[in-house]
mmCIF file with all atom_site columns, C-alpha atoms in Angstrom:
data_model
loop_
_atom_site.group_PDB
_atom_site.id
_atom_site.type_symbol
_atom_site.label_atom_id
_atom_site.label_alt_id
_atom_site.label_comp_id
_atom_site.label_asym_id
_atom_site.label_entity_id
_atom_site.label_seq_id
_atom_site.pdbx_PDB_ins_code
_atom_site.Cartn_x
_atom_site.Cartn_y
_atom_site.Cartn_z
_atom_site.occupancy
_atom_site.B_iso_or_equiv
_atom_site.pdbx_formal_charge
_atom_site.auth_seq_id
_atom_site.auth_comp_id
_atom_site.auth_asym_id
_atom_site.auth_atom_id
_atom_site.pdbx_PDB_model_num
ATOM 1   C CA . LEU A 1 1   ? 32.678  2.724   -8.183  1.00 47.00 ? 1   LEU A CA 1
ATOM 2   C CA . ALA A 1 2   ? 29.901  0.399   -6.770  1.00 49.00 ? 2   ALA A CA 1
ATOM 3   C CA . PRO A 1 3   ? 30.095  -1.030  -3.312  1.00 49.00 ? 3   PRO A CA 1
ATOM 4   C CA . ALA A 1 4   ? 29.763  -4.547  -4.818  1.00 50.00 ? 4   ALA A CA 1
ATOM 5   C CA . ALA A 1 5   ? 33.054  -4.200  -6.683  1.00 50.00 ? 5   ALA A CA 1
ATOM 6   C CA . PHE A 1 6   ? 34.893  -4.715  -3.528  1.00 50.00 ? 6   PHE A CA 1
ATOM 7   C CA . GLY A 1 7   ? 32.817  -7.648  -2.326  1.00 54.00 ? 7   GLY A CA 1
ATOM 8   C CA . CYS A 1 8   ? 31.658  -5.906  0.697   1.00 53.00 ? 8   CYS A CA 1
ATOM 9   C CA . PRO A 1 9   ? 28.992  -3.284  1.895   1.00 55.00 ? 9   PRO A CA 1
ATOM 10  C CA . CYS A 1 10  ? 31.004  -0.061  1.793   1.00 54.00 ? 10  CYS A CA 1
ATOM 11  C CA . VAL A 1 11  ? 29.895  3.451   2.465   1.00 54.00 ? 11  VAL A CA 1
ATOM 12  C CA . LEU A 1 12  ? 30.291  5.954   -0.365  1.00 56.00 ? 12  LEU A CA 1
ATOM 13  C CA . ALA A 1 13  ? 30.116  9.476   0.298   1.00 53.00 ? 13  ALA A CA 1
ATOM 14  C CA . SER A 1 14  ? 27.957  10.192  -2.606  1.00 56.00 ? 14  SER A CA 1
ATOM 15  C CA . SER A 1 15  ? 25.404  7.472   -2.033  1.00 59.00 ? 15  SER A CA 1
ATOM 16  C CA . LEU A 1 16  ? 23.748  8.500   1.283   1.00 56.00 ? 16  LEU A CA 1
ATOM 17  C CA . PRO A 1 17  ? 22.438  12.183  2.451   1.00 56.00 ? 17  PRO A CA 1
ATOM 18  C CA . ARG A 1 18  ? 24.703  14.034  4.663   1.00 56.00 ? 18  ARG A CA 1
ATOM 19  C CA . HIS A 1 19  ? 22.495  13.872  7.683   1.00 54.00 ? 19  HIS A CA 1
ATOM 20  C CA . ILE A 1 20  ? 22.830  9.975   7.864   1.00 53.00 ? 20  ILE A CA 1
ATOM 21  C CA . PHE A 1 21  ? 26.720  10.610  8.297   1.00 51.00 ? 21  PHE A CA 1
ATOM 22  C CA . MET A 1 22  ? 26.055  12.747  11.352  1.00 53.00 ? 22  MET A CA 1
ATOM 23  C CA . SER A 1 23  ? 24.335  9.789   13.342  1.00 55.00 ? 23  SER A CA 1
ATOM 24  C CA . TYR A 1 24  ? 27.575  8.718   15.029  1.00 56.00 ? 24  TYR A CA 1
ATOM 25  C CA . ILE A 1 25  ? 28.120  9.571   18.673  1.00 55.00 ? 25  ILE A CA 1
ATOM 26  C CA . PRO A 1 26  ? 29.854  13.153  18.886  1.00 58.00 ? 26  PRO A CA 1
ATOM 27  C CA . GLY A 1 27  ? 33.253  12.913  20.194  1.00 52.00 ? 27  GLY A CA 1
ATOM 28  C CA . THR A 1 28  ? 34.216  9.691   19.062  1.00 48.00 ? 28  THR A CA 1
ATOM 29  C CA . ALA A 1 29  ? 36.613  8.892   16.373  1.00 63.00 ? 29  ALA A CA 1
ATOM 30  C CA . SER A 1 30  ? 34.838  8.377   12.996  1.00 77.00 ? 30  SER A CA 1
ATOM 31  C CA . LEU A 1 31  ? 36.109  8.024   9.400   1.00 83.00 ? 31  LEU A CA 1
ATOM 32  C CA . VAL A 1 32  ? 32.698  9.767   8.248   1.00 85.00 ? 32  VAL A CA 1
ATOM 33  C CA . GLU A 1 33  ? 34.380  13.062  8.692   1.00 83.00 ? 33  GLU A CA 1
ATOM 34  C CA . GLU A 1 34  ? 37.347  12.274  6.649   1.00 85.00 ? 34  GLU A CA 1
ATOM 35  C CA . LEU A 1 35  ? 35.349  11.175  3.455   1.00 90.00 ? 35  LEU A CA 1
ATOM 36  C CA . ASP A 1 36  ? 36.165  13.042  0.249   1.00 91.00 ? 36  ASP A CA 1
ATOM 37  C CA . LYS A 1 37  ? 39.269  14.652  1.837   1.00 93.00 ? 37  LYS A CA 1
ATOM 38  C CA . LYS A 1 38  ? 42.841  14.226  0.825   1.00 94.00 ? 38  LYS A CA 1
ATOM 39  C CA . ILE A 1 39  ? 44.491  11.971  3.612   1.00 94.00 ? 39  ILE A CA 1
ATOM 40  C CA . MET A 1 40  ? 47.720  10.278  4.452   1.00 94.00 ? 40  MET A CA 1
ATOM 41  C CA . VAL A 1 41  ? 47.618  6.909   5.703   1.00 95.00 ? 41  VAL A CA 1
ATOM 42  C CA . VAL A 1 42  ? 50.834  5.525   7.423   1.00 95.00 ? 42  VAL A CA 1
ATOM 43  C CA . LEU A 1 43  ? 50.691  1.755   7.156   1.00 95.00 ? 43  LEU A CA 1
ATOM 44  C CA . ARG A 1 44  ? 52.231  -0.668  9.983   1.00 94.00 ? 44  ARG A CA 1
ATOM 45  C CA . ASP A 1 45  ? 55.293  -1.556  7.763   1.00 94.00 ? 45  ASP A CA 1
ATOM 46  C CA . GLY A 1 46  ? 56.110  2.265   7.596   1.00 91.00 ? 46  GLY A CA 1
ATOM 47  C CA . ARG A 1 47  ? 54.678  2.906   4.058   1.00 93.00 ? 47  ARG A CA 1
ATOM 48  C CA . LYS A 1 48  ? 52.957  6.479   3.543   1.00 94.00 ? 48  LYS A CA 1
ATOM 49  C CA . ILE A 1 49  ? 49.925  6.546   1.176   1.00 96.00 ? 49  ILE A CA 1
ATOM 50  C CA . ILE A 1 50  ? 48.436  9.863   0.146   1.00 95.00 ? 50  ILE A CA 1
ATOM 51  C CA . GLY A 1 51  ? 45.089  10.164  -1.687  1.00 96.00 ? 51  GLY A CA 1
ATOM 52  C CA . MET A 1 52  ? 41.579  11.200  -1.787  1.00 96.00 ? 52  MET A CA 1
ATOM 53  C CA . PHE A 1 53  ? 39.424  9.037   0.606   1.00 94.00 ? 53  PHE A CA 1
ATOM 54  C CA . ARG A 1 54  ? 36.692  7.900   -1.050  1.00 94.00 ? 54  ARG A CA 1
ATOM 55  C CA . SER A 1 55  ? 35.141  4.825   1.038   1.00 91.00 ? 55  SER A CA 1
ATOM 56  C CA . PHE A 1 56  ? 35.444  2.607   3.903   1.00 90.00 ? 56  PHE A CA 1
ATOM 57  C CA . ASP A 1 57  ? 33.681  -0.410  5.456   1.00 88.00 ? 57  ASP A CA 1
ATOM 58  C CA . GLN A 1 58  ? 32.991  -1.900  8.786   1.00 86.00 ? 58  GLN A CA 1
ATOM 59  C CA . PHE A 1 59  ? 36.324  -3.265  9.040   1.00 88.00 ? 59  PHE A CA 1
ATOM 60  C CA . ALA A 1 60  ? 38.009  0.096   8.354   1.00 87.00 ? 60  ALA A CA 1
ATOM 61  C CA . ASN A 1 61  ? 39.175  -1.123  5.008   1.00 92.00 ? 61  ASN A CA 1
ATOM 62  C CA . LEU A 1 62  ? 39.898  2.208   2.920   1.00 94.00 ? 62  LEU A CA 1
ATOM 63  C CA . VAL A 1 63  ? 39.563  3.164   -0.616  1.00 95.00 ? 63  VAL A CA 1
ATOM 64  C CA . LEU A 1 64  ? 42.053  6.061   -1.635  1.00 96.00 ? 64  LEU A CA 1
ATOM 65  C CA . GLN A 1 65  ? 41.707  7.735   -5.346  1.00 96.00 ? 65  GLN A CA 1
ATOM 66  C CA . SER A 1 66  ? 44.560  9.192   -7.001  1.00 95.00 ? 66  SER A CA 1
ATOM 67  C CA . ALA A 1 67  ? 46.961  7.642   -4.566  1.00 96.00 ? 67  ALA A CA 1
ATOM 68  C CA . VAL A 1 68  ? 50.654  8.152   -4.171  1.00 95.00 ? 68  VAL A CA 1
ATOM 69  C CA . GLU A 1 69  ? 53.231  6.242   -2.274  1.00 94.00 ? 69  GLU A CA 1
ATOM 70  C CA . ARG A 1 70  ? 55.559  8.778   -0.662  1.00 92.00 ? 70  ARG A CA 1
ATOM 71  C CA . HIS A 1 71  ? 59.047  7.832   -0.264  1.00 91.00 ? 71  HIS A CA 1
ATOM 72  C CA . ILE A 1 72  ? 61.414  9.921   2.018   1.00 88.00 ? 72  ILE A CA 1
ATOM 73  C CA . VAL A 1 73  ? 65.420  9.394   1.737   1.00 87.00 ? 73  VAL A CA 1
ATOM 74  C CA . GLY A 1 74  ? 67.472  11.877  3.780   1.00 86.00 ? 74  GLY A CA 1
ATOM 75  C CA . LYS A 1 75  ? 66.223  15.402  2.772   1.00 89.00 ? 75  LYS A CA 1
ATOM 76  C CA . ARG A 1 76  ? 64.531  14.401  -0.459  1.00 88.00 ? 76  ARG A CA 1
ATOM 77  C CA . TYR A 1 77  ? 61.133  12.878  -1.132  1.00 91.00 ? 77  TYR A CA 1
ATOM 78  C CA . GLY A 1 78  ? 59.197  11.751  -4.227  1.00 90.00 ? 78  GLY A CA 1
ATOM 79  C CA . ASP A 1 79  ? 55.787  10.613  -4.778  1.00 91.00 ? 79  ASP A CA 1
ATOM 80  C CA . ILE A 1 80  ? 55.053  7.278   -6.676  1.00 92.00 ? 80  ILE A CA 1
ATOM 81  C CA . PRO A 1 81  ? 51.671  7.163   -8.294  1.00 94.00 ? 81  PRO A CA 1
ATOM 82  C CA . VAL A 1 82  ? 49.610  4.043   -7.389  1.00 94.00 ? 82  VAL A CA 1
ATOM 83  C CA . GLY A 1 83  ? 46.056  5.059   -8.777  1.00 94.00 ? 83  GLY A CA 1
ATOM 84  C CA . LEU A 1 84  ? 43.239  3.598   -6.866  1.00 95.00 ? 84  LEU A CA 1
ATOM 85  C CA . TYR A 1 85  ? 44.374  1.965   -3.823  1.00 95.00 ? 85  TYR A CA 1
ATOM 86  C CA . VAL A 1 86  ? 42.468  -0.266  -1.244  1.00 95.00 ? 86  VAL A CA 1
ATOM 87  C CA . VAL A 1 87  ? 44.017  -0.469  2.083   1.00 95.00 ? 87  VAL A CA 1
ATOM 88  C CA . ARG A 1 88  ? 43.297  -3.239  4.509   1.00 94.00 ? 88  ARG A CA 1
ATOM 89  C CA . GLY A 1 89  ? 42.133  -1.899  7.726   1.00 91.00 ? 89  GLY A CA 1
ATOM 90  C CA . ASP A 1 90  ? 44.345  -4.081  9.925   1.00 93.00 ? 90  ASP A CA 1
ATOM 91  C CA . ASN A 1 91  ? 47.482  -2.466  8.232   1.00 93.00 ? 91  ASN A CA 1
ATOM 92  C CA . VAL A 1 92  ? 46.673  1.103   9.123   1.00 93.00 ? 92  VAL A CA 1
ATOM 93  C CA . ALA A 1 93  ? 48.704  2.690   11.764  1.00 93.00 ? 93  ALA A CA 1
ATOM 94  C CA . LEU A 1 94  ? 47.749  6.250   11.453  1.00 92.00 ? 94  LEU A CA 1
ATOM 95  C CA . LEU A 1 95  ? 45.690  8.291   9.269   1.00 90.00 ? 95  LEU A CA 1
ATOM 96  C CA . GLY A 1 96  ? 44.860  11.976  9.144   1.00 89.00 ? 96  GLY A CA 1
ATOM 97  C CA . GLU A 1 97  ? 43.876  14.761  6.706   1.00 92.00 ? 97  GLU A CA 1
ATOM 98  C CA . VAL A 1 98  ? 46.497  16.464  4.758   1.00 91.00 ? 98  VAL A CA 1
ATOM 99  C CA . ASP A 1 99  ? 46.724  20.164  5.176   1.00 89.00 ? 99  ASP A CA 1
ATOM 100 C CA . PRO A 1 100 ? 47.067  21.667  1.670   1.00 86.00 ? 100 PRO A CA 1
ATOM 101 C CA . ALA A 1 101 ? 49.464  24.145  2.850   1.00 84.00 ? 101 ALA A CA 1
ATOM 102 C CA . ARG A 1 102 ? 51.899  21.577  4.152   1.00 82.00 ? 102 ARG A CA 1
ATOM 103 C CA . GLU A 1 103 ? 51.523  18.942  1.757   1.00 80.00 ? 103 GLU A CA 1
ATOM 104 C CA . HIS A 1 104 ? 54.924  19.525  0.221   1.00 80.00 ? 104 HIS A CA 1
ATOM 105 C CA . PRO A 1 105 ? 57.328  19.868  3.241   1.00 78.00 ? 105 PRO A CA 1
ATOM 106 C CA . PRO A 1 106 ? 59.653  22.992  3.001   1.00 81.00 ? 106 PRO A CA 1
ATOM 107 C CA . GLN A 1 107 ? 62.534  21.206  4.633   1.00 87.00 ? 107 GLN A CA 1
ATOM 108 C CA . LEU A 1 108 ? 62.419  18.525  1.925   1.00 87.00 ? 108 LEU A CA 1
ATOM 109 C CA . GLN A 1 109 ? 63.447  18.654  -1.448  1.00 85.00 ? 109 GLN A CA 1
ATOM 110 C CA . GLN A 1 110 ? 60.673  16.908  -4.110  1.00 87.00 ? 110 GLN A CA 1
ATOM 111 C CA . VAL A 1 111 ? 62.421  14.892  -6.679  1.00 89.00 ? 111 VAL A CA 1
ATOM 112 C CA . SER A 1 112 ? 60.977  12.466  -9.410  1.00 90.00 ? 112 SER A CA 1
ATOM 113 C CA . ALA A 1 113 ? 59.978  8.822   -8.679  1.00 86.00 ? 113 ALA A CA 1
ATOM 114 C CA . LYS A 1 114 ? 62.910  7.500   -10.683 1.00 90.00 ? 114 LYS A CA 1
ATOM 115 C CA . GLU A 1 115 ? 65.259  9.677   -8.530  1.00 90.00 ? 115 GLU A CA 1
ATOM 116 C CA . ILE A 1 116 ? 63.912  8.883   -5.146  1.00 86.00 ? 116 ILE A CA 1
ATOM 117 C CA . LEU A 1 117 ? 63.738  5.018   -6.109  1.00 88.00 ? 117 LEU A CA 1
ATOM 118 C CA . GLN A 1 118 ? 67.604  5.290   -6.936  1.00 89.00 ? 118 GLN A CA 1
ATOM 119 C CA . ALA A 1 119 ? 68.427  7.065   -3.814  1.00 88.00 ? 119 ALA A CA 1
ATOM 120 C CA . GLU A 1 120 ? 66.310  4.470   -1.735  1.00 85.00 ? 120 GLU A CA 1
ATOM 121 C CA . LYS A 1 121 ? 68.359  1.964   -3.455  1.00 88.00 ? 121 LYS A CA 1
ATOM 122 C CA . GLU A 1 122 ? 71.761  3.467   -2.781  1.00 87.00 ? 122 GLU A CA 1
ATOM 123 C CA . GLU A 1 123 ? 70.571  3.942   0.880   1.00 86.00 ? 123 GLU A CA 1
ATOM 124 C CA . GLN A 1 124 ? 69.818  0.182   1.326   1.00 84.00 ? 124 GLN A CA 1
ATOM 125 C CA . GLU A 1 125 ? 73.034  -0.647  -0.172  1.00 83.00 ? 125 GLU A CA 1
ATOM 126 C CA . GLY A 1 126 ? 74.913  1.649   2.200   1.00 79.00 ? 126 GLY A CA 1
ATOM 127 C CA . ASN A 1 127 ? 73.111  0.134   5.037   1.00 80.00 ? 127 ASN A CA 1
ATOM 128 C CA . LEU A 1 128 ? 74.000  -3.446  3.816   1.00 79.00 ? 128 LEU A CA 1
ATOM 129 C CA . LEU A 1 129 ? 77.756  -2.444  3.734   1.00 79.00 ? 129 LEU A CA 1
ATOM 130 C CA . LYS A 1 130 ? 77.413  -0.909  7.218   1.00 82.00 ? 130 LYS A CA 1
ATOM 131 C CA . THR A 1 131 ? 75.709  -4.162  8.446   1.00 83.00 ? 131 THR A CA 1
ATOM 132 C CA . GLN A 1 132 ? 78.715  -6.258  6.808   1.00 83.00 ? 132 GLN A CA 1
ATOM 133 C CA . MET A 1 133 ? 81.351  -3.914  8.346   1.00 85.00 ? 133 MET A CA 1
ATOM 134 C CA . LEU A 1 134 ? 79.819  -3.984  11.762  1.00 84.00 ? 134 LEU A CA 1
ATOM 135 C CA . LYS A 1 135 ? 79.915  -8.111  11.535  1.00 85.00 ? 135 LYS A CA 1
ATOM 136 C CA . LYS A 1 136 ? 83.360  -8.163  10.482  1.00 83.00 ? 136 LYS A CA 1
ATOM 137 C CA . THR A 1 137 ? 84.406  -5.713  13.232  1.00 83.00 ? 137 THR A CA 1
ATOM 138 C CA . LYS A 1 138 ? 82.623  -7.804  15.776  1.00 82.00 ? 138 LYS A CA 1
ATOM 139 C CA . GLU A 1 139 ? 84.550  -10.883 14.346  1.00 81.00 ? 139 GLU A CA 1
ATOM 140 C CA . MET A 1 140 ? 87.939  -9.112  14.645  1.00 79.00 ? 140 MET A CA 1
ATOM 141 C CA . GLU A 1 141 ? 86.977  -8.120  18.362  1.00 77.00 ? 141 GLU A CA 1
ATOM 142 C CA . GLU A 1 142 ? 86.179  -11.688 19.209  1.00 77.00 ? 142 GLU A CA 1
ATOM 143 C CA . TRP A 1 143 ? 89.533  -12.918 17.543  1.00 70.00 ? 143 TRP A CA 1
ATOM 144 C CA . LEU A 1 144 ? 91.414  -10.144 19.402  1.00 72.00 ? 144 LEU A CA 1
ATOM 145 C CA . SER A 1 145 ? 89.744  -11.038 22.778  1.00 71.00 ? 145 SER A CA 1
ATOM 146 C CA . GLN A 1 146 ? 90.866  -14.783 22.129  1.00 71.00 ? 146 GLN A CA 1
ATOM 147 C CA . HIS A 1 147 ? 94.581  -13.781 21.220  1.00 65.00 ? 147 HIS A CA 1
ATOM 148 C CA . LEU A 1 148 ? 94.986  -10.760 23.350  1.00 66.00 ? 148 LEU A CA 1
ATOM 149 C CA . TYR A 1 149 ? 97.463  -12.402 25.539  1.00 58.00 ? 149 TYR A CA 1
ATOM 150 C CA . ARG A 1 150 ? 99.849  -12.874 22.704  1.00 56.00 ? 150 ARG A CA 1
ATOM 151 C CA . LEU A 1 151 ? 99.375  -9.309  21.491  1.00 54.00 ? 151 LEU A CA 1
ATOM 152 C CA . TRP A 1 152 ? 100.250 -7.942  24.778  1.00 54.00 ? 152 TRP A CA 1
ATOM 153 C CA . ILE A 1 153 ? 103.296 -10.045 24.998  1.00 52.00 ? 153 ILE A CA 1
ATOM 154 C CA . VAL A 1 154 ? 104.555 -8.783  21.610  1.00 54.00 ? 154 VAL A CA 1
ATOM 155 C CA . THR A 1 155 ? 103.857 -5.077  22.441  1.00 55.00 ? 155 THR A CA 1
ATOM 156 C CA . MET A 1 156 ? 105.389 -5.077  26.023  1.00 56.00 ? 156 MET A CA 1
ATOM 157 C CA . SER A 1 157 ? 109.215 -4.902  26.994  1.00 57.00 ? 157 SER A CA 1
ATOM 158 C CA . PRO A 1 158 ? 110.811 -8.312  27.659  1.00 58.00 ? 158 PRO A CA 1
ATOM 159 C CA . PHE A 1 159 ? 110.873 -7.489  31.551  1.00 58.00 ? 159 PHE A CA 1
ATOM 160 C CA . SER A 1 160 ? 106.958 -6.721  31.615  1.00 58.00 ? 160 SER A CA 1
ATOM 161 C CA . ALA A 1 161 ? 106.130 -9.899  29.515  1.00 55.00 ? 161 ALA A CA 1
ATOM 162 C CA . LYS A 1 162 ? 108.069 -12.106 31.639  1.00 56.00 ? 162 LYS A CA 1
ATOM 163 C CA . LEU A 1 163 ? 106.193 -10.767 34.594  1.00 55.00 ? 163 LEU A CA 1
ATOM 164 C CA . LEU A 1 164 ? 102.802 -11.188 33.201  1.00 56.00 ? 164 LEU A CA 1
ATOM 165 C CA . ARG A 1 165 ? 103.754 -14.754 32.048  1.00 54.00 ? 165 ARG A CA 1
ATOM 166 C CA . THR A 1 166 ? 105.034 -15.437 35.854  1.00 54.00 ? 166 THR A CA 1
ATOM 167 C CA . GLN A 1 167 ? 101.558 -14.169 37.221  1.00 53.00 ? 167 GLN A CA 1
ATOM 168 C CA . LYS A 1 168 ? 99.612  -16.360 34.635  1.00 51.00 ? 168 LYS A CA 1
ATOM 169 C CA . LYS A 1 169 ? 101.064 -19.332 35.793  1.00 51.00 ? 169 LYS A CA 1
ATOM 170 C CA . LYS A 1 170 ? 100.170 -18.712 39.463  1.00 49.00 ? 170 LYS A CA 1
#
């Protein structure tokens, strides 16, 4: 890939000598150290992209090669291949090198892309149903609060109901 392919001056790991990379101020954050390593990028919308970090520019736009989007549902996860991936720097919330020994979390079960997408769809439907049930419960609570006086009268003995009516009139 040539830098001009992206319409901006990009830094390619293979295009410059290594000593030029080390010309930044030590102790400061630099993307140069992460070039040609497998990284995970967490985007502002919560998506997680894993791939080989190949390039970046002055706006912190990133180029990932052989990238996958990791989806996690409950105790399962799946990687959906997205290939060459360009991430706009504004969308990056977090990034870091992936430890090869911990790339596949032992507490999670890896499933196929098709299975994880199905599980995500089911989870979204379950959340929608939960939201609808909470809305109906709230409507019912509001209705009950408006009609509570009548409910109390129905469930109380005639003597208690008469006392309650008397107290309300005062």
